[in-house]
XYZ file of C-alpha atoms in Angstrom:
404
model
C 0.000 0.000 0.000
C 1.472 3.399 -0.961
C 2.386 6.040 1.597
C 1.050 9.592 1.524
C 2.530 12.705 3.082
C -0.136 14.770 4.785
C -0.611 18.061 6.567
C -3.641 18.896 8.676
C -4.785 21.354 11.306
C -5.897 19.757 14.585
C -8.969 21.043 16.468
C -6.636 22.848 18.882
C -4.929 24.680 16.021
C -1.715 22.628 15.877
C -0.260 21.752 12.477
C -0.021 17.977 12.034
C 2.196 16.388 9.396
C 3.477 12.905 8.722
C 3.041 9.780 6.621
C -0.044 7.591 6.280
C -0.541 4.342 4.349
C -3.704 4.457 2.259
C -5.103 3.510 -1.120
C -5.480 7.108 -2.319
C -5.167 10.720 -1.241
C -8.983 10.836 -0.872
C -8.752 8.070 1.702
C -6.113 10.028 3.619
C -8.381 13.079 3.652
C -11.314 10.969 4.837
C -9.291 9.445 7.687
C -8.053 12.875 8.781
C -11.618 14.190 8.790
C -12.802 11.194 10.845
C -10.155 12.093 13.414
C -11.603 15.607 13.627
C -8.713 17.266 11.790
C -8.833 19.783 8.960
C -6.872 18.375 5.961
C -4.480 20.774 4.294
C -2.426 18.551 2.002
C -2.282 14.888 0.985
C 0.137 13.688 -1.698
C 2.298 10.655 -2.497
C 5.324 10.501 -0.231
C 7.704 10.378 -3.197
C 6.265 13.507 -4.824
C 8.775 16.329 -5.023
C 8.257 20.010 -4.224
C 5.758 20.615 -1.491
C 4.427 23.897 -2.741
C 2.464 26.292 -0.595
C -1.157 25.218 -0.866
C -2.184 27.787 1.674
C -1.599 30.644 -0.758
C -4.361 32.276 -2.733
C -5.039 31.312 -6.344
C -1.822 30.439 -8.136
C -3.206 30.081 -11.643
C -3.314 26.491 -12.863
C -5.183 27.246 -16.079
C -8.113 29.241 -14.694
C -8.118 32.796 -13.438
C -9.760 34.366 -10.403
C -12.628 35.802 -12.439
C -13.517 32.381 -13.840
C -13.315 30.824 -10.373
C -15.687 33.480 -9.029
C -18.124 32.873 -11.877
C -18.000 29.111 -11.320
C -18.668 29.567 -7.593
C -21.629 31.880 -8.097
C -23.176 29.667 -10.777
C -22.817 26.547 -8.623
C -24.516 28.344 -5.724
C -27.463 29.240 -7.956
C -27.779 25.753 -9.475
C -27.546 23.920 -6.146
C -29.844 26.454 -4.509
C -32.403 25.665 -7.198
C -32.402 22.039 -6.083
C -30.314 20.497 -8.873
C -28.216 17.445 -7.952
C -24.466 18.046 -7.781
C -23.756 15.870 -10.820
C -26.339 17.729 -12.920
C -25.001 21.115 -11.756
C -21.463 20.168 -12.758
C -22.677 18.907 -16.148
C -24.275 22.284 -16.725
C -21.002 23.935 -15.741
C -19.292 21.947 -18.489
C -21.844 23.279 -20.981
C -21.540 26.836 -19.622
C -17.729 26.891 -19.687
C -16.476 30.092 -21.408
C -13.490 28.338 -23.019
C -11.876 24.952 -23.594
C -9.550 25.359 -20.638
C -12.392 25.797 -18.138
C -14.458 23.088 -19.829
C -11.714 20.511 -19.320
C -11.387 21.533 -15.672
C -15.150 21.190 -15.130
C -15.087 17.750 -16.771
C -12.313 16.590 -14.456
C -14.228 17.797 -11.401
C -17.479 16.198 -12.615
C -15.751 12.885 -13.353
C -14.212 12.866 -9.870
C -17.602 13.438 -8.286
C -19.165 10.705 -10.440
C -16.385 8.415 -9.252
C -17.482 8.839 -5.646
C -15.432 11.834 -4.487
C -16.981 14.767 -2.679
C -16.889 18.162 -4.387
C -14.230 19.415 -1.973
C -11.982 16.419 -2.683
C -12.533 16.849 -6.430
C -11.523 20.514 -6.188
C -8.524 19.613 -4.052
C -7.067 17.359 -6.745
C -6.903 20.033 -9.457
C -3.265 20.929 -8.998
C -3.660 24.006 -6.801
C -6.280 25.749 -8.954
C -8.482 26.085 -5.863
C -6.738 27.333 -2.726
C -7.044 25.934 0.809
C -9.587 28.544 1.840
C -11.850 27.569 -1.056
C -11.543 23.816 -0.499
C -12.005 24.010 3.275
C -15.086 26.186 2.999
C -16.667 23.796 0.493
C -15.811 20.897 2.811
C -17.416 22.702 5.749
C -20.533 23.310 3.643
C -20.735 19.635 2.746
C -20.447 18.567 6.373
C -23.077 21.104 7.458
C -25.456 20.220 4.637
C -25.524 23.780 3.307
C -23.271 23.608 0.269
C -25.366 26.033 -1.779
C -25.301 28.688 0.961
C -21.586 28.149 1.504
C -20.854 28.616 -2.190
C -23.008 31.752 -2.218
C -20.980 33.220 0.670
C -17.744 32.129 -0.956
C -18.778 33.731 -4.240
C -19.550 36.969 -2.418
C -16.166 36.801 -0.677
C -14.315 36.310 -3.963
C -16.310 39.046 -5.661
C -15.633 41.605 -2.940
C -11.933 40.717 -2.822
C -11.651 41.169 -6.576
C -13.601 44.426 -6.494
C -11.264 45.917 -3.889
C -8.196 44.922 -5.872
C -9.742 46.155 -9.128
C -10.677 49.491 -7.546
C -7.088 50.102 -6.438
C -5.628 49.045 -9.804
C -8.130 51.149 -11.764
C -7.407 54.198 -9.632
C -3.678 53.843 -10.351
C -4.045 53.633 -14.132
C -4.329 57.390 -14.819
C -1.356 58.539 -12.687
C 0.800 55.739 -14.111
C -0.071 56.707 -17.690
C 0.562 60.374 -16.857
C 3.929 59.538 -15.330
C 4.985 57.352 -18.272
C 3.985 59.893 -20.914
C 5.515 62.842 -19.098
C 8.652 60.914 -18.200
C 9.034 59.745 -21.793
C 8.656 63.303 -23.069
C 11.295 64.603 -20.665
C 13.728 61.860 -21.605
C 13.136 62.599 -25.293
C 13.928 66.270 -24.752
C 17.053 65.528 -22.707
C 18.388 62.832 -25.025
C 17.624 64.313 -28.453
C 16.911 68.052 -28.148
C 19.339 69.316 -25.525
C 22.422 67.549 -27.001
C 21.894 69.434 -30.304
C 22.366 72.714 -28.451
C 25.439 71.568 -26.561
C 27.924 71.990 -29.482
C 26.692 75.533 -30.022
C 27.381 76.413 -26.396
C 30.787 74.732 -26.570
C 31.842 76.797 -29.589
C 31.243 80.019 -27.680
C 33.878 79.048 -25.143
C 32.211 80.979 -22.337
C 31.273 79.634 -18.935
C 27.653 78.540 -18.915
C 25.236 79.214 -16.043
C 25.189 76.496 -13.375
C 21.605 75.599 -14.218
C 22.545 75.030 -17.871
C 25.569 72.938 -16.862
C 23.345 70.777 -14.689
C 20.849 70.148 -17.522
C 23.632 69.363 -20.001
C 25.275 66.971 -17.541
C 21.939 65.240 -16.956
C 21.358 64.935 -20.699
C 24.838 63.445 -21.181
C 24.257 60.979 -18.334
C 21.010 59.791 -19.892
C 22.489 59.542 -23.368
C 25.750 57.785 -22.557
C 25.132 56.262 -19.148
C 21.633 54.838 -19.572
C 23.006 51.322 -19.355
C 24.511 52.048 -15.919
C 21.178 53.468 -14.706
C 19.380 50.426 -16.083
C 21.897 48.160 -14.354
C 21.246 49.956 -11.048
C 17.460 49.505 -11.453
C 17.803 45.815 -12.376
C 20.219 45.300 -9.490
C 17.816 46.955 -7.058
C 14.940 44.770 -8.254
C 17.102 41.662 -7.996
C 18.238 42.623 -4.471
C 14.654 43.288 -3.371
C 13.458 39.926 -4.697
C 16.255 38.136 -2.859
C 15.641 40.104 0.317
C 11.875 39.520 0.262
C 12.498 35.773 -0.105
C 14.376 35.695 3.198
C 11.936 35.560 6.162
C 14.030 37.806 8.407
C 14.641 40.475 5.772
C 11.034 40.274 4.561
C 9.848 40.959 8.091
C 12.160 43.995 8.344
C 11.097 45.342 4.932
C 7.396 44.910 5.674
C 7.919 46.630 9.026
C 9.360 49.649 7.206
C 6.395 49.685 4.817
C 4.012 49.893 7.771
C 5.909 52.879 9.184
C 5.610 54.963 6.015
C 3.295 57.984 6.347
C -0.141 57.444 4.800
C 0.960 54.310 2.916
C 1.525 52.327 6.128
C -1.984 53.105 7.345
C -3.394 52.132 3.949
C -1.579 48.786 4.005
C -2.875 48.074 7.515
C -6.452 48.794 6.447
C -6.163 46.623 3.333
C -4.740 43.707 5.292
C -7.346 44.133 8.044
C -10.115 43.970 5.447
C -8.577 40.884 3.841
C -8.065 39.099 7.161
C -11.486 39.874 8.645
C -13.378 38.954 5.466
C -11.592 35.598 5.304
C -12.050 34.914 9.021
C -15.692 36.012 8.978
C -16.495 33.813 5.997
C -14.838 30.796 7.620
C -16.584 31.434 10.933
C -19.961 31.717 9.212
C -19.379 28.263 7.738
C -18.669 26.690 11.112
C -14.878 26.395 10.937
C -13.354 26.410 14.483
C -11.689 29.663 15.515
C -8.170 28.217 15.773
C -8.453 26.668 12.330
C -9.906 29.935 11.054
C -6.868 31.880 12.271
C -4.466 29.268 10.869
C -6.066 29.580 7.430
C -6.725 33.336 7.474
C -3.119 34.038 8.441
C -2.053 32.875 5.007
C -4.162 35.421 3.116
C -2.397 38.312 4.893
C 0.379 39.484 2.564
C 2.290 41.668 5.019
C 4.636 39.420 7.025
C 4.429 41.592 10.153
C 0.625 41.428 10.301
C 0.645 37.729 9.390
C 2.954 37.113 12.338
C 0.576 39.126 14.531
C -2.315 36.828 13.507
C -0.157 33.808 14.304
C 0.680 35.228 17.744
C -3.025 35.901 18.335
C -3.754 32.278 17.479
C -1.321 31.167 20.186
C -3.114 33.398 22.694
C -6.529 32.041 21.669
C -5.189 28.515 22.041
C -4.549 29.160 25.740
C -8.179 30.138 26.242
C -8.242 33.859 25.505
C -10.631 35.752 23.274
C -9.808 36.899 19.763
C -10.078 40.638 20.497
C -7.662 40.608 23.492
C -5.269 38.385 21.542
C -5.185 40.728 18.552
C -4.981 43.750 20.868
C -1.777 42.429 22.447
C -0.054 42.461 19.070
C -0.709 46.239 18.769
C -0.917 45.871 15.006
C -4.606 46.154 14.160
C -6.840 49.266 14.216
C -8.676 50.033 17.449
C -12.051 50.242 15.708
C -11.642 46.704 14.378
C -10.683 45.417 17.832
C -13.698 47.087 19.445
C -16.054 45.598 16.869
C -14.535 42.132 17.353
C -15.069 42.527 21.112
C -18.742 43.319 20.522
C -19.031 40.348 18.178
C -17.591 37.971 20.770
C -19.797 39.352 23.528
C -22.974 39.030 21.446
C -22.101 35.685 19.896
C -22.068 37.206 16.379
C -18.359 37.164 15.662
C -18.792 36.064 12.038
C -21.212 38.867 11.240
C -19.057 41.473 12.972
C -15.907 40.348 11.140
C -17.680 40.735 7.811
C -18.925 44.192 8.822
C -15.357 45.175 9.707
C -14.230 44.003 6.267
C -16.940 46.078 4.563
C -16.010 49.142 6.629
C -12.299 48.916 5.838
C -12.929 48.145 2.177
C -14.767 51.466 2.002
C -11.999 53.254 3.921
C -9.351 51.828 1.598
C -11.200 53.038 -1.485
C -11.710 56.478 0.048
C -8.058 56.729 1.083
C -6.830 55.622 -2.347
C -9.077 58.184 -4.042
C -7.747 60.958 -1.779
C -4.114 59.986 -2.260
C -4.523 59.865 -6.023
C -6.388 63.170 -5.996
C -3.256 64.627 -4.375
C -0.792 62.642 -6.473
C -1.994 63.788 -9.900
C -1.537 67.548 -9.306
C 1.762 66.943 -7.505
C 3.057 64.963 -10.492
C 1.789 67.640 -12.849
C 3.566 70.397 -10.887
C 6.822 68.419 -10.694
C 6.798 67.651 -14.407
C 5.950 71.243 -15.316
C 8.686 72.448 -12.987
C 11.270 70.187 -14.597
C 10.269 71.309 -18.088
C 10.518 74.912 -16.923
C 13.997 74.152 -15.552
C 15.127 72.883 -18.958
C 13.637 75.830 -20.839
C 15.013 78.442 -18.416
C 18.487 76.871 -18.459
C 18.568 77.015 -22.265
C 17.299 80.601 -22.321
C 19.921 81.635 -19.748
C 22.663 80.100 -21.885
C 21.415 81.910 -24.995
C 21.239 85.216 -23.116
C 24.775 84.771 -21.835
C 25.915 84.162 -25.433
C 24.204 87.404 -26.508
C 25.976 89.288 -23.731
C 29.329 88.031 -25.024
C 28.545 89.013 -28.566
C 27.320 92.400 -27.435
């Protein structure tokens, strides 16, 4: 009988890992569930490369938008009373492209072979993340798969909307910066150098401002490769640094201390964490397991570590609000609302309300920052153009003085 390497979260929040002899990975998952554990990973023991299955969607042939659409459609079909097999068959017919159709066929065939929907999703090579699979599994156990998928679809939709709102808001300033920057480089590289020989022939000392512009133009024209090397080197260094846990923690700490941006990052991560935790709680996932899973959707290493520390406090018998408060990383308003949720027995609802509140704050903050950024960029670009023009005019005037 083959051996399988597994990882699971125990009811007390501990991470379990080891080897188990079984006929298939589905059997390993079933045994772990019978023991009251939350399966995270089950694969042949000789398989190489563990991979981080606790990360959000990693691709695998289907994008986040298609996953959201699949989730929402399944919720509607199952809510209408259709059997799971029939709902999946309809998903095959409704697939927007061949890629998704093949994925739906694989899932349907797994279910027809006796697997649960969660197990079928779990065997698709990381297309569906741990949060997705565990929520579906909780819905199956609770007999409310359609409601679970509806909540999950709403979660995915809101997460995508927040990300899309930030990206959309950044499009205009980025385009403005690229166009203006390109225009300035064009002037410095092609226009200014044509005037340089004329100034040199005069033999007079040029104004300092003109010398600065000419030196900058020469640096861009002849030293662009060195500047490019510096940029590439900086990117390479950052990627290496961010891959090291200690350096990543230090870098993310500095990000949180930046004026305005640090507060924005904290709000974004708070919204992401509370929406994930609230959705898991609403589907009956134990609090310790909720924190273990939700920790992995927090991108900032400092805040992720704070969630992990809070989980250790909760494990000893404390409440979620006091545990998060001890980390001194999360906003006071969020902590107060979590306290109310625990006191009233409506923690899931309160976590989702916190997520909605901070989603709105993030959008408002981004809009305000961009409203300030655009005129600042415009002023800086106009000022630099004025610097070039004035420096050239000063040089021409000094030439006239010599001639006169």
